[in-house]
Tab-separated table of C-alpha atoms and ligand atoms in Angstrom:
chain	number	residue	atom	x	y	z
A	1	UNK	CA	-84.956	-29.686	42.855
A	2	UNK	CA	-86.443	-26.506	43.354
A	3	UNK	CA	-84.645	-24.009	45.632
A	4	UNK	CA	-86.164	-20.087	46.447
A	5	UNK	CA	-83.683	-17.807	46.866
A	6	UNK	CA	-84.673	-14.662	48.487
A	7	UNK	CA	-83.013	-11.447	49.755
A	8	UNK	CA	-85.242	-9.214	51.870
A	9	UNK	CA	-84.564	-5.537	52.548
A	10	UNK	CA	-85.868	-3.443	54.656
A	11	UNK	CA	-89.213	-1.994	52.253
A	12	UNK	CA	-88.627	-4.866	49.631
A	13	UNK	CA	-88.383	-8.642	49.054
A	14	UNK	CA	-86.443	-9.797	46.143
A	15	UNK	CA	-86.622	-13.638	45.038
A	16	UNK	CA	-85.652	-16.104	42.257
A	17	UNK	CA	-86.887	-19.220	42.060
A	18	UNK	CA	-84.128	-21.834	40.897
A	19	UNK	CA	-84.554	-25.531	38.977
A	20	UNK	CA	-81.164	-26.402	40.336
A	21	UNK	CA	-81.288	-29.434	37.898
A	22	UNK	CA	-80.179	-27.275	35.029
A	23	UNK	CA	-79.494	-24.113	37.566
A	24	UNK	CA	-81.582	-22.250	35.528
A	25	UNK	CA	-83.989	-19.122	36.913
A	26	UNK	CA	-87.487	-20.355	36.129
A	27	UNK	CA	-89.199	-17.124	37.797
A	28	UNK	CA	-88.325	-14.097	39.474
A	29	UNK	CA	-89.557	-10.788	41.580
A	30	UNK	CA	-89.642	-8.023	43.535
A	31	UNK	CA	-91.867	-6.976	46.534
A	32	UNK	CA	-91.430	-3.467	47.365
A	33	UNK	CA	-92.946	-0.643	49.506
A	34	UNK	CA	-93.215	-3.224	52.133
A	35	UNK	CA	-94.937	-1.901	55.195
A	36	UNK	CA	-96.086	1.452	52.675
A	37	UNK	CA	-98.873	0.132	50.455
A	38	UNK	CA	-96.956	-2.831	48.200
A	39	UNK	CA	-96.289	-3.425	44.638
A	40	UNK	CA	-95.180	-6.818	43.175
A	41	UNK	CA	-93.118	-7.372	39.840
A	42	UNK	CA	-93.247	-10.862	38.865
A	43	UNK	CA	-91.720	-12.130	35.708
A	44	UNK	CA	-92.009	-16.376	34.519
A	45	UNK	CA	-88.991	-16.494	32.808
A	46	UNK	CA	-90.235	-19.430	30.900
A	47	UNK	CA	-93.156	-17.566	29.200
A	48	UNK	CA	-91.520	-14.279	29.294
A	49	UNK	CA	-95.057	-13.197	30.900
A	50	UNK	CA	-94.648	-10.157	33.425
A	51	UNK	CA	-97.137	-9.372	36.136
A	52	UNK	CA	-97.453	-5.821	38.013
A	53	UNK	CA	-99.694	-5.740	40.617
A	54	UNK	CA	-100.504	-3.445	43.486
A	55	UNK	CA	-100.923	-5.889	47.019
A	56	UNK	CA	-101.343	-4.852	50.417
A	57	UNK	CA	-98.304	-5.659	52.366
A	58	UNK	CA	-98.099	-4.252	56.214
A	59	UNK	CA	-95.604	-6.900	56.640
A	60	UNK	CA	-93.048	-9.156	54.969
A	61	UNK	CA	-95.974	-11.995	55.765
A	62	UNK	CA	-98.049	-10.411	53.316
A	63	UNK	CA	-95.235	-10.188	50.481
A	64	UNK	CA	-94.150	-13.624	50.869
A	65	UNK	CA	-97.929	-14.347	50.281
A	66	UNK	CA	-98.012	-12.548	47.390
A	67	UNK	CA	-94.599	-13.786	46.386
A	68	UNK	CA	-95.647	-17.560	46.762
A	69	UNK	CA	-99.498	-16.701	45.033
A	70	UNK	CA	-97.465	-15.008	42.086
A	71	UNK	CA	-95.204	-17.979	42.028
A	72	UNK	CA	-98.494	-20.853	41.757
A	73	UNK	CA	-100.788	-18.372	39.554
A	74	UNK	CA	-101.697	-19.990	36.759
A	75	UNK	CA	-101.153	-17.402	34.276
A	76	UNK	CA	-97.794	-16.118	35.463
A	77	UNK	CA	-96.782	-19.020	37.867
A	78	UNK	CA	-94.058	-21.526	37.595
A	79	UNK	CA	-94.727	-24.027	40.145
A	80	UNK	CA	-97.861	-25.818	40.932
A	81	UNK	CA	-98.101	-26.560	44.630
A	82	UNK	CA	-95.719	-24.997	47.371
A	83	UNK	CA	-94.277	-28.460	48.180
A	84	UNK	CA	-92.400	-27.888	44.801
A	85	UNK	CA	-89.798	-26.043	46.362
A	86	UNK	CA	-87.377	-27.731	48.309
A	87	UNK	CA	-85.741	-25.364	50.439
A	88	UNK	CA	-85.639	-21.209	50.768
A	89	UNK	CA	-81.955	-19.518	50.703
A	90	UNK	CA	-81.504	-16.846	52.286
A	91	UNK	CA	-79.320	-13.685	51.758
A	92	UNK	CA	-77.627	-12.407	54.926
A	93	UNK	CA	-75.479	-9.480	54.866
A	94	UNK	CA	-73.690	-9.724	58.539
A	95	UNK	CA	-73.154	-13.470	60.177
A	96	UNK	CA	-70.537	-11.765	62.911
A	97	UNK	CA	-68.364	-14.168	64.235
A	98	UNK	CA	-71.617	-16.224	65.019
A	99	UNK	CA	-72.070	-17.170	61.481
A	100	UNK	CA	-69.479	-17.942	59.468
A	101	UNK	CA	-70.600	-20.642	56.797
A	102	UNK	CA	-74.404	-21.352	54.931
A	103	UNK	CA	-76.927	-22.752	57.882
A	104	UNK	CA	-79.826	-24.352	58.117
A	105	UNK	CA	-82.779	-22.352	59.629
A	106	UNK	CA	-82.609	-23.406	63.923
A	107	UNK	CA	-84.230	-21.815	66.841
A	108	UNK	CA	-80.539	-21.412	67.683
A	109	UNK	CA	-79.168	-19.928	64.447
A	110	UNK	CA	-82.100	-17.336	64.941
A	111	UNK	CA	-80.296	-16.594	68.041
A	112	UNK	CA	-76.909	-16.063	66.566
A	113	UNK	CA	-78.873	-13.901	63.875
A	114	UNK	CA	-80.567	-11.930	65.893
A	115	UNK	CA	-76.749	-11.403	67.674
A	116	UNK	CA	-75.907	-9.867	64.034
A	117	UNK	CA	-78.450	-6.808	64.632
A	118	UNK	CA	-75.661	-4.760	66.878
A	119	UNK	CA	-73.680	-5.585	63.519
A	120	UNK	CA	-75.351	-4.805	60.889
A	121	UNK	CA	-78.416	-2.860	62.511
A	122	UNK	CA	-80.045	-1.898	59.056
A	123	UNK	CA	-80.027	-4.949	57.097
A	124	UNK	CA	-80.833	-7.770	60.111
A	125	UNK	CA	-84.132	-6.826	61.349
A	126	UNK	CA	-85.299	-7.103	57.590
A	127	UNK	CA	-83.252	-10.598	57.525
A	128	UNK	CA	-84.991	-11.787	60.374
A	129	UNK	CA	-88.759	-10.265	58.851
A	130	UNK	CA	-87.730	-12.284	55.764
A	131	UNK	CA	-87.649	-15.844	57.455
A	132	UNK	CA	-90.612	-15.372	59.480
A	133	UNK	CA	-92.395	-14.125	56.134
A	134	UNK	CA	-91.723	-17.692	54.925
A	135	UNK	CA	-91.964	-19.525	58.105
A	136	UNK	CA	-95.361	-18.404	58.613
A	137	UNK	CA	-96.392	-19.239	54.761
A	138	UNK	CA	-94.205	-22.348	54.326
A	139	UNK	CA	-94.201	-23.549	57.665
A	140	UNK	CA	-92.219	-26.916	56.513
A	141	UNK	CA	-89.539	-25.787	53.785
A	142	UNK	CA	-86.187	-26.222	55.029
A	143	UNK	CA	-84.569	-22.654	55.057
A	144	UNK	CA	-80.930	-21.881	54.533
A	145	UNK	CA	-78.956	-18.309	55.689
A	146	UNK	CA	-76.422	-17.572	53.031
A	147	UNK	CA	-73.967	-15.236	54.522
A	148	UNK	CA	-72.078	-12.420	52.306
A	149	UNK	CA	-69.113	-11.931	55.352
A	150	UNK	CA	-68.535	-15.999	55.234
A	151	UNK	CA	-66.338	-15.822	52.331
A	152	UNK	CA	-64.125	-13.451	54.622
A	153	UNK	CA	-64.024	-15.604	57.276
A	154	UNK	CA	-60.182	-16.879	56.071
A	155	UNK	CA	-59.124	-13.783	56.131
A	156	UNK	CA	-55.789	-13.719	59.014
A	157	UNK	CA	-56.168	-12.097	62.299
A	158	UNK	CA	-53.280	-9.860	61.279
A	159	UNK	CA	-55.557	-8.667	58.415
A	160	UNK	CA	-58.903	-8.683	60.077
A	161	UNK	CA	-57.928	-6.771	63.770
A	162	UNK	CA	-58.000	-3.020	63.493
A	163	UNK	CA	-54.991	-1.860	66.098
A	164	UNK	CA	-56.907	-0.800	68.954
A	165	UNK	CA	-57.126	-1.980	72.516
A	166	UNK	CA	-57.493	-5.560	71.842
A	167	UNK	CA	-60.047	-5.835	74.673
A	168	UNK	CA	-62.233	-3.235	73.313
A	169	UNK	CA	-62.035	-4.515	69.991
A	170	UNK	CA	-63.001	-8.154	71.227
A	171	UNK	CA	-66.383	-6.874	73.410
A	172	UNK	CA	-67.686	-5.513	70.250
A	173	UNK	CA	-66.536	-7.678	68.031
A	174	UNK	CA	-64.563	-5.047	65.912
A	175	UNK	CA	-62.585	-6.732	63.070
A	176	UNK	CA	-62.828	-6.944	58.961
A	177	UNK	CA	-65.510	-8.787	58.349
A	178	UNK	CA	-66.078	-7.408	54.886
A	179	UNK	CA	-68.794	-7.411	52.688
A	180	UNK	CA	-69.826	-9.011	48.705
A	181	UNK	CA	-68.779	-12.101	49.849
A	182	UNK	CA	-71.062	-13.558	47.955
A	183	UNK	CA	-70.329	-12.020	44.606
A	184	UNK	CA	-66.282	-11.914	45.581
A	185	UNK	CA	-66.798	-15.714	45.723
A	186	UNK	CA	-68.542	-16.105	42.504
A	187	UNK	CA	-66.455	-14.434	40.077
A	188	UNK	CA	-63.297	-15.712	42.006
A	189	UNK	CA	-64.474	-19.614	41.318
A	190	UNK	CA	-65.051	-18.389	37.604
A	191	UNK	CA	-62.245	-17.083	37.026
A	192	UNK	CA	-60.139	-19.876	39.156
A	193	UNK	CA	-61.623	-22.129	36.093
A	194	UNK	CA	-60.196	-19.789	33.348
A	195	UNK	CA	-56.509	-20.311	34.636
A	196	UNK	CA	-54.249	-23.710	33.971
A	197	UNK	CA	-53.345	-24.200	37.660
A	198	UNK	CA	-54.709	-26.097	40.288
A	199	UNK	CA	-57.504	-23.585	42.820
A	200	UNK	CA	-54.870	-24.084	45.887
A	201	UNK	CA	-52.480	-22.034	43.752
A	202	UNK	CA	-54.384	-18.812	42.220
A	203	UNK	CA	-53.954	-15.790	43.350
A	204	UNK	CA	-57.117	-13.648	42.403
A	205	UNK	CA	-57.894	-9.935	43.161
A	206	UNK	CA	-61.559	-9.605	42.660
A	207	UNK	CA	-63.337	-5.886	42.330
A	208	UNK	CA	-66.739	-5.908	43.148
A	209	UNK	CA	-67.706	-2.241	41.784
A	210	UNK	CA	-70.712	-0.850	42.392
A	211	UNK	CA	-72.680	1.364	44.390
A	212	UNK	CA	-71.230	-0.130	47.295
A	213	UNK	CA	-67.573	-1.440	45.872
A	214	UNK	CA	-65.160	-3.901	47.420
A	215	UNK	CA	-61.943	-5.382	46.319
A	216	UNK	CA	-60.883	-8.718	48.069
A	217	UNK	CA	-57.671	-10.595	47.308
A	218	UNK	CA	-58.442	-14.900	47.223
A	219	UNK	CA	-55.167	-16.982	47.506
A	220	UNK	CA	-55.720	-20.399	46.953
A	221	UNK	CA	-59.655	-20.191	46.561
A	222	UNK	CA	-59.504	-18.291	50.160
A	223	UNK	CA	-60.021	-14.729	51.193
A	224	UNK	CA	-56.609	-13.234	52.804
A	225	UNK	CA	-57.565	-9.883	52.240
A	226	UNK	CA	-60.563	-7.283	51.623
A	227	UNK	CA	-61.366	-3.317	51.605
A	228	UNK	CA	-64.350	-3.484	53.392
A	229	UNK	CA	-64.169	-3.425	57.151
A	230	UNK	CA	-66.205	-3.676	60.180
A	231	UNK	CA	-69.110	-2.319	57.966
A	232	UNK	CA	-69.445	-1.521	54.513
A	233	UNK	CA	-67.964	2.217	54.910
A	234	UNK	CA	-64.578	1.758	54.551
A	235	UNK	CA	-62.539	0.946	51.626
A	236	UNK	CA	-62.395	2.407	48.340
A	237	UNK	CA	-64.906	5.508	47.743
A	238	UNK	CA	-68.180	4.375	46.915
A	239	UNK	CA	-71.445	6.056	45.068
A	240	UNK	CA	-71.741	8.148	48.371
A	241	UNK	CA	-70.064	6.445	50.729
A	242	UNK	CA	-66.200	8.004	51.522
A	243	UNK	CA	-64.417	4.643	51.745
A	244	UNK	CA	-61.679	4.571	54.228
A	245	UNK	CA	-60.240	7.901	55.870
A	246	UNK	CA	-57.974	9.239	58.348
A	247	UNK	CA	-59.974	8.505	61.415
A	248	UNK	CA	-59.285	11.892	63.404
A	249	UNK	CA	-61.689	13.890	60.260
A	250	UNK	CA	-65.146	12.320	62.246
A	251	UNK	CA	-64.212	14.264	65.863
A	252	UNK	CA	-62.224	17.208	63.855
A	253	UNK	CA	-65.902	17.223	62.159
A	254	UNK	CA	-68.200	16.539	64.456
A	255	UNK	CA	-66.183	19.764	66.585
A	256	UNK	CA	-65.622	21.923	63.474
A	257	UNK	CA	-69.018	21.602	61.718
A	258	UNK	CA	-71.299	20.637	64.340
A	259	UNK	CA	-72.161	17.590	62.731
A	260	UNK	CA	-73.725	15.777	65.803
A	261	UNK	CA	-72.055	12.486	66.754
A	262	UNK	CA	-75.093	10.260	65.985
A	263	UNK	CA	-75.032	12.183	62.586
A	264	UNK	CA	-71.318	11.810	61.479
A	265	UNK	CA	-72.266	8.375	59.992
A	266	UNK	CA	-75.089	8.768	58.432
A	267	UNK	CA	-72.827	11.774	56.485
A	268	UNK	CA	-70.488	9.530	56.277
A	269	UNK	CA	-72.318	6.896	54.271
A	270	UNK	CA	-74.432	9.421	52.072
A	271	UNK	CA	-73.345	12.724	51.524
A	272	UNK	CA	-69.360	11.675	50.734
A	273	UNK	CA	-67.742	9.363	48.064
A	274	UNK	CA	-68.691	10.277	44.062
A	275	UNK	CA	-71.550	12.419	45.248
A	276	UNK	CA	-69.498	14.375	48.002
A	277	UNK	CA	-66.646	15.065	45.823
A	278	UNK	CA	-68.157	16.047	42.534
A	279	UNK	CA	-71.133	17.481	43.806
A	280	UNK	CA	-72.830	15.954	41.078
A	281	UNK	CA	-74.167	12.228	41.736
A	282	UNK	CA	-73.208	9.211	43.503
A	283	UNK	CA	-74.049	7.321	39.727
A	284	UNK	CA	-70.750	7.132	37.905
A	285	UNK	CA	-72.568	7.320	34.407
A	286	UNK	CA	-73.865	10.376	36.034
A	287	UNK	CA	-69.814	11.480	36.903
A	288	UNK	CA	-69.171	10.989	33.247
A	289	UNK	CA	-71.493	13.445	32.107
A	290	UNK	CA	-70.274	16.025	34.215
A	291	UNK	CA	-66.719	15.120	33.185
A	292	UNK	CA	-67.418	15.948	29.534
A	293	UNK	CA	-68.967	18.886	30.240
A	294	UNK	CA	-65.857	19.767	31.991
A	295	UNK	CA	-66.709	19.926	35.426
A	296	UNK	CA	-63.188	19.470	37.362
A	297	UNK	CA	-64.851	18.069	40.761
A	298	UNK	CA	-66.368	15.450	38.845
A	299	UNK	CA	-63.151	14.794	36.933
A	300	UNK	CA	-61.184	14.695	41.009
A	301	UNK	CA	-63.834	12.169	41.870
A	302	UNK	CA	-63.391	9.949	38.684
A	303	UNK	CA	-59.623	10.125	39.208
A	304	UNK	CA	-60.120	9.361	43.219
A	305	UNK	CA	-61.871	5.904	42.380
A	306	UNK	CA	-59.369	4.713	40.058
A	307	UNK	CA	-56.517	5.713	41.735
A	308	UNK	CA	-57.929	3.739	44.718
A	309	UNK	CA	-58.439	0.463	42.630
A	310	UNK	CA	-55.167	0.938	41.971
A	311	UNK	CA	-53.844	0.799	45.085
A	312	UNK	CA	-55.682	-1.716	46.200
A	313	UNK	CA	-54.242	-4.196	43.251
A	314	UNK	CA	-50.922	-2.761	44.183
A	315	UNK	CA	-50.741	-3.926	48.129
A	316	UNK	CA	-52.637	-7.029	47.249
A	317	UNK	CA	-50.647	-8.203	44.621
A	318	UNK	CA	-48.258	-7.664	47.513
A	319	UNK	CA	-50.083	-9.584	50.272
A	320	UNK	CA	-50.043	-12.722	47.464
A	321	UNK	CA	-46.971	-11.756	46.513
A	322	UNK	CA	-48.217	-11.784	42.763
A	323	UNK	CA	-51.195	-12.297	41.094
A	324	UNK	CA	-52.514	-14.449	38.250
A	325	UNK	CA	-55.734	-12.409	37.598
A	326	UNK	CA	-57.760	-9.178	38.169
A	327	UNK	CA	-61.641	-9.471	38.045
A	328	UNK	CA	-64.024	-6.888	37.355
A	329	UNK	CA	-67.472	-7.466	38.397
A	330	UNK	CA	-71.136	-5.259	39.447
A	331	UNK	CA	-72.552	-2.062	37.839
A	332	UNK	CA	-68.946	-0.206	37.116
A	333	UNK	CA	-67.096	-3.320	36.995
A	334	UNK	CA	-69.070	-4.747	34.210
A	335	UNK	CA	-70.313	-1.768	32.708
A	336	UNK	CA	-67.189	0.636	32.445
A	337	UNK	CA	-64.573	0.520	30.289
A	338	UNK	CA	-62.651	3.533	31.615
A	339	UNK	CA	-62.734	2.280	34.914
A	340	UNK	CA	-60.958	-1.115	34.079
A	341	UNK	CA	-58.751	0.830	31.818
A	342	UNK	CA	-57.381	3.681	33.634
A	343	UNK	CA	-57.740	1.846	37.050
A	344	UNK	CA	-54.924	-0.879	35.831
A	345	UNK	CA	-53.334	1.817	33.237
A	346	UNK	CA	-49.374	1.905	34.038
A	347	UNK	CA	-49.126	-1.286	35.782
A	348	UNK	CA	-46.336	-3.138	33.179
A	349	UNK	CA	-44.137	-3.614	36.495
A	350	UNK	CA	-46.654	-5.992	37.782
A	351	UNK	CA	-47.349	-8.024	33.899
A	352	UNK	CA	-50.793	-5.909	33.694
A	353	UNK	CA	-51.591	-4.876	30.716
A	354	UNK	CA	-55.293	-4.068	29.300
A	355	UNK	CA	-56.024	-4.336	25.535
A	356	UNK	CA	-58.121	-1.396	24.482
A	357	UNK	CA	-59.970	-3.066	21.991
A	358	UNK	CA	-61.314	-5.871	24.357
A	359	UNK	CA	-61.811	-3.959	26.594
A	360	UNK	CA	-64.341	-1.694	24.849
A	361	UNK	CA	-66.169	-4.685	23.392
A	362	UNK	CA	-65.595	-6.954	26.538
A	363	UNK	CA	-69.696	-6.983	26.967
A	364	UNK	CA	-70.161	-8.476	23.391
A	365	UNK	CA	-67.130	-11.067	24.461
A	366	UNK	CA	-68.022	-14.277	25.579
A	367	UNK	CA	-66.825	-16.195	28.833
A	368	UNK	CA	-63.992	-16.189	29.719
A	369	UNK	CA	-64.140	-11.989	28.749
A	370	UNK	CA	-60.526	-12.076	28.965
A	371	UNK	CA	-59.608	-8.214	28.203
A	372	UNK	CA	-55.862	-8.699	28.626
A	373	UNK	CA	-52.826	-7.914	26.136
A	374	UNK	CA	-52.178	-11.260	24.537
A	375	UNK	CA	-49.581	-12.935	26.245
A	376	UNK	CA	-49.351	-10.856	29.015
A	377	UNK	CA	-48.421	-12.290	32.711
A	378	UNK	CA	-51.933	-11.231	34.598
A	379	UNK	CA	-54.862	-12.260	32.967
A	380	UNK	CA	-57.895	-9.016	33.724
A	381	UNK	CA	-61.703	-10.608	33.316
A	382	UNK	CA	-64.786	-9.704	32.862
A	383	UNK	CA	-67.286	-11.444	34.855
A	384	UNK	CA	-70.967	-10.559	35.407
A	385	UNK	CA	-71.374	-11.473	39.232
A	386	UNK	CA	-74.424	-13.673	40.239
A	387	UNK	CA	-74.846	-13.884	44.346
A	388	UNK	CA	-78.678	-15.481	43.666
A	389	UNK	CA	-77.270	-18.734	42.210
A	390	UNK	CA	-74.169	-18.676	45.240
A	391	UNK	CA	-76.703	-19.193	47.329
A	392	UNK	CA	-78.917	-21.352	45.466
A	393	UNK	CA	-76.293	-23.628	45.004
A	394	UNK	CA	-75.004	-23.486	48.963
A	395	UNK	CA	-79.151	-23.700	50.122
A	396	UNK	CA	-78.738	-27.410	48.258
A	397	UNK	CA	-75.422	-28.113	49.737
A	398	UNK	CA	-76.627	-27.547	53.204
A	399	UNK	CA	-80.028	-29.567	52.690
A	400	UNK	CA	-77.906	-32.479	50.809
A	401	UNK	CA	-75.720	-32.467	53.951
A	402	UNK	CA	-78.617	-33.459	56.209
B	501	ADP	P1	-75.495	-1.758	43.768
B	501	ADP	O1	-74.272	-1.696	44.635
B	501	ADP	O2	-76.571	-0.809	44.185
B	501	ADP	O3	-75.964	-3.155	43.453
B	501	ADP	P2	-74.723	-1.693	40.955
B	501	ADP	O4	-73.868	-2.904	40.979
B	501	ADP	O5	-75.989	-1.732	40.183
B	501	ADP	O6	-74.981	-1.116	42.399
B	501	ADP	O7	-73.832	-0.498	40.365
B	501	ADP	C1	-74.267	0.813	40.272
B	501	ADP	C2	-73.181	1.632	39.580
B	501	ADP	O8	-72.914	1.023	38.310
B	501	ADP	C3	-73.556	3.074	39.311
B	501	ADP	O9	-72.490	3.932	39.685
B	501	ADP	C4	-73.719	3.131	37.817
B	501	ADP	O10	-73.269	4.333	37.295
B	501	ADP	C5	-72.850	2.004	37.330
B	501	ADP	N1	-73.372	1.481	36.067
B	501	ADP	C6	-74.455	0.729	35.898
B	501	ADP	N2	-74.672	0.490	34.569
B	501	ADP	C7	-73.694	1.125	33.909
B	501	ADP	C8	-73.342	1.272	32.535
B	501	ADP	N3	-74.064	0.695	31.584
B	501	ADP	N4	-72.239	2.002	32.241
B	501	ADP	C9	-71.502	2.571	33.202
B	501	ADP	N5	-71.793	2.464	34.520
B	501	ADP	C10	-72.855	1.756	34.868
């Protein structure tokens, strides 16, 4: 079976096309500068054969042509009619409280999508120009929304209400809905595999660190906790977003600085986090190099992040009350060693312990990358995060189920 996984943005289109017989990526590709002029990357895994090519694209209609053309070429194709693939997957970012698990494609859970744009008014509209991209060239493949805030849906009231006026909160559907869900649930069913108890008894803190970063904590295979909120702003800092903050800064700002209230969030999510503090670059690598040139905002910023992973481990090893294993997972997560090392350094009261040497090797390690001190209580993994075969896998669920 042959399932097309794609995740549209607001100028781009990214897709992989699965063989979910052997779950293996037969091709792959990126439409970007949607609604600009268009460009399409197209690699056949298969043949190794990559194909660059300038297309017109007004709309997403015209990438998912050129996505589906690339896909059938001869040259550079994989497939050899359209009624090879079985279904289309769909990356959502935002399901609200409307969507809370992977869904078939319905007039109605348009409707409930289109609810989501109050939500998550960036990524949505592109969602929604996604699916009618495909509907319009595939007007009879099955199509299945893939939700990243479903994974969070377990998370307890208690956790998930922010305390204000409950009535408030309710009309606009403020609460945690968090965000990676996706990737959280990926690495967290890895690593559930790499310990010698049953799923309904792990207790998993997952660090999804990236541009955007998230931590979640997964008790018994289920979400009771995450850092993201009500959008992707709050938690830990980010590449240049601030994370979570005393909320009386945005009207002390907005009065003392004259940032304008519509502006305070756009500041919010680009001018703070790594790039606010050091001055420097929301890119970590880009951190680094400051650091070693001795640049002491860049070092505060550094020291901010992993202080803040930190914490995070700390109260959610509390809200489990323990935890059997620490995940590290996206661009920092899988990339840094000093992250992972200084982020869980002085943690012996909780049976967390990082060996050095693993650690510094853990990309040459294979599954399980276990980068732990032999013997010690918490196991702390590796684990490249892969959201494309999540949904993949959840696009053949949902069409199995029908
Ligand atoms: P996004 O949230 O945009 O998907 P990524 O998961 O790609 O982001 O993560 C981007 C971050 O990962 C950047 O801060 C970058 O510095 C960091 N990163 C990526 N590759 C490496 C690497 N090889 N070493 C250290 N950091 C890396």
């Amino acid at each position: 079976m042959f399932i097309l996984v794609v995740n549209a943005g607001s100028s781009s289109l990214k897709y992989q096309l699965f063989d979910m017989d052997k779950e293996e990526v037969l091709a792959k590709g990126l439409c970007e500068r949607i609604a600009i002029d268009g460009k399409l990357t197209h690699t056949n895994l298969l043949t190794g054969e990559k194909l660059t090519k300038e297309v017109d694209m007004p709309s997403h209609n015209e990438a998912t042509r050129a996505m589906i053309d690339a896909l059938l070429d001869e040259k550079y194709g994989v497939i050899k009619d359209m009624s090879d693939i079985s279904a289309i997957g769909h990356r959502v970012v935002q399901g609200g409280p409307w969507i809370t698990k992977p869904t078939l494609v319905t007039d109605e859970a348009i409707e409930d999508l289109k609810k989501c744009v109050v939500l998550a008014p960036l990524h949505t509209p592109p969602h929604l120009q996604g699916i009618e991209g495909c509907k319009a060239v595939m007007p009879n493949t099955p199509m299945v929304l893939v939700i990243d805030t479903s994974f969070h849906a377990t998370i307890p009231d208690y956790a998930s209400t922010f305390p204000i006026d409950i009535n408030v909160a309710r009309k606009h559907y403020i609460k945690r809905y968090g965000a990676h869900g996706t990737s959280h649930r990926f690495v967290a069913q890895e690593c559930a595999k790499y310990l010698d108890k049953p799923v309904e008894e792990t207790k998993i803190i997952t660090c999804h660190l990236g541009n955007g970063s998230s931590i979640s904590a997964v008790k018994g295979g289920k979400v009771v906790d995450t850092s993201m909120g009500f959008t992707p702003l709050d938690g830990i800092i980010m590449g240049s977003r601030c994370g979570a903050i005393d909320p009386a800064i945005v009207p002390y700002l907005i009065e003392r600085e004259n940032i304008p209230a519509d502006k305070i969030g756009d500041w919010m999510n680009k001018k703070c986090g790594l790039l606010g503090v050091s001055g420097v670059s929301s890119d970590l690598r880009d951190v680094h190099a400051a650091i070693a040139q001795g640049n002491e905002d860049a070092k505060l910023a550094y020291e901010i992040l992993v202080y803040g992973i930190k914490k995070f481990i700390g109260s959610y090893s509390a809200a489990m009350n323990g935890v059997d294993a620490i995940v590290f997972t996206a661009g920092i997560g899988e990339n840094d060693e000093d992250v992972r090392f200084d982020s869980l350094k002085d943690m012996d009261y909780l049976g967390v312990k990082v060996d050095a040497e693993k650690n510094k090797n853990a990309r040459s390690i294979p599954a399980p990358c276990d980068i732990s001190v032999d013997g010690t209580p918490v196991r702390v993994f590796v684990i490249p995060t892969n959201e494309e075969l999540v949904i993949a896998r959840d696009t053949k669920a949902v069409l199995e189920a029908q």
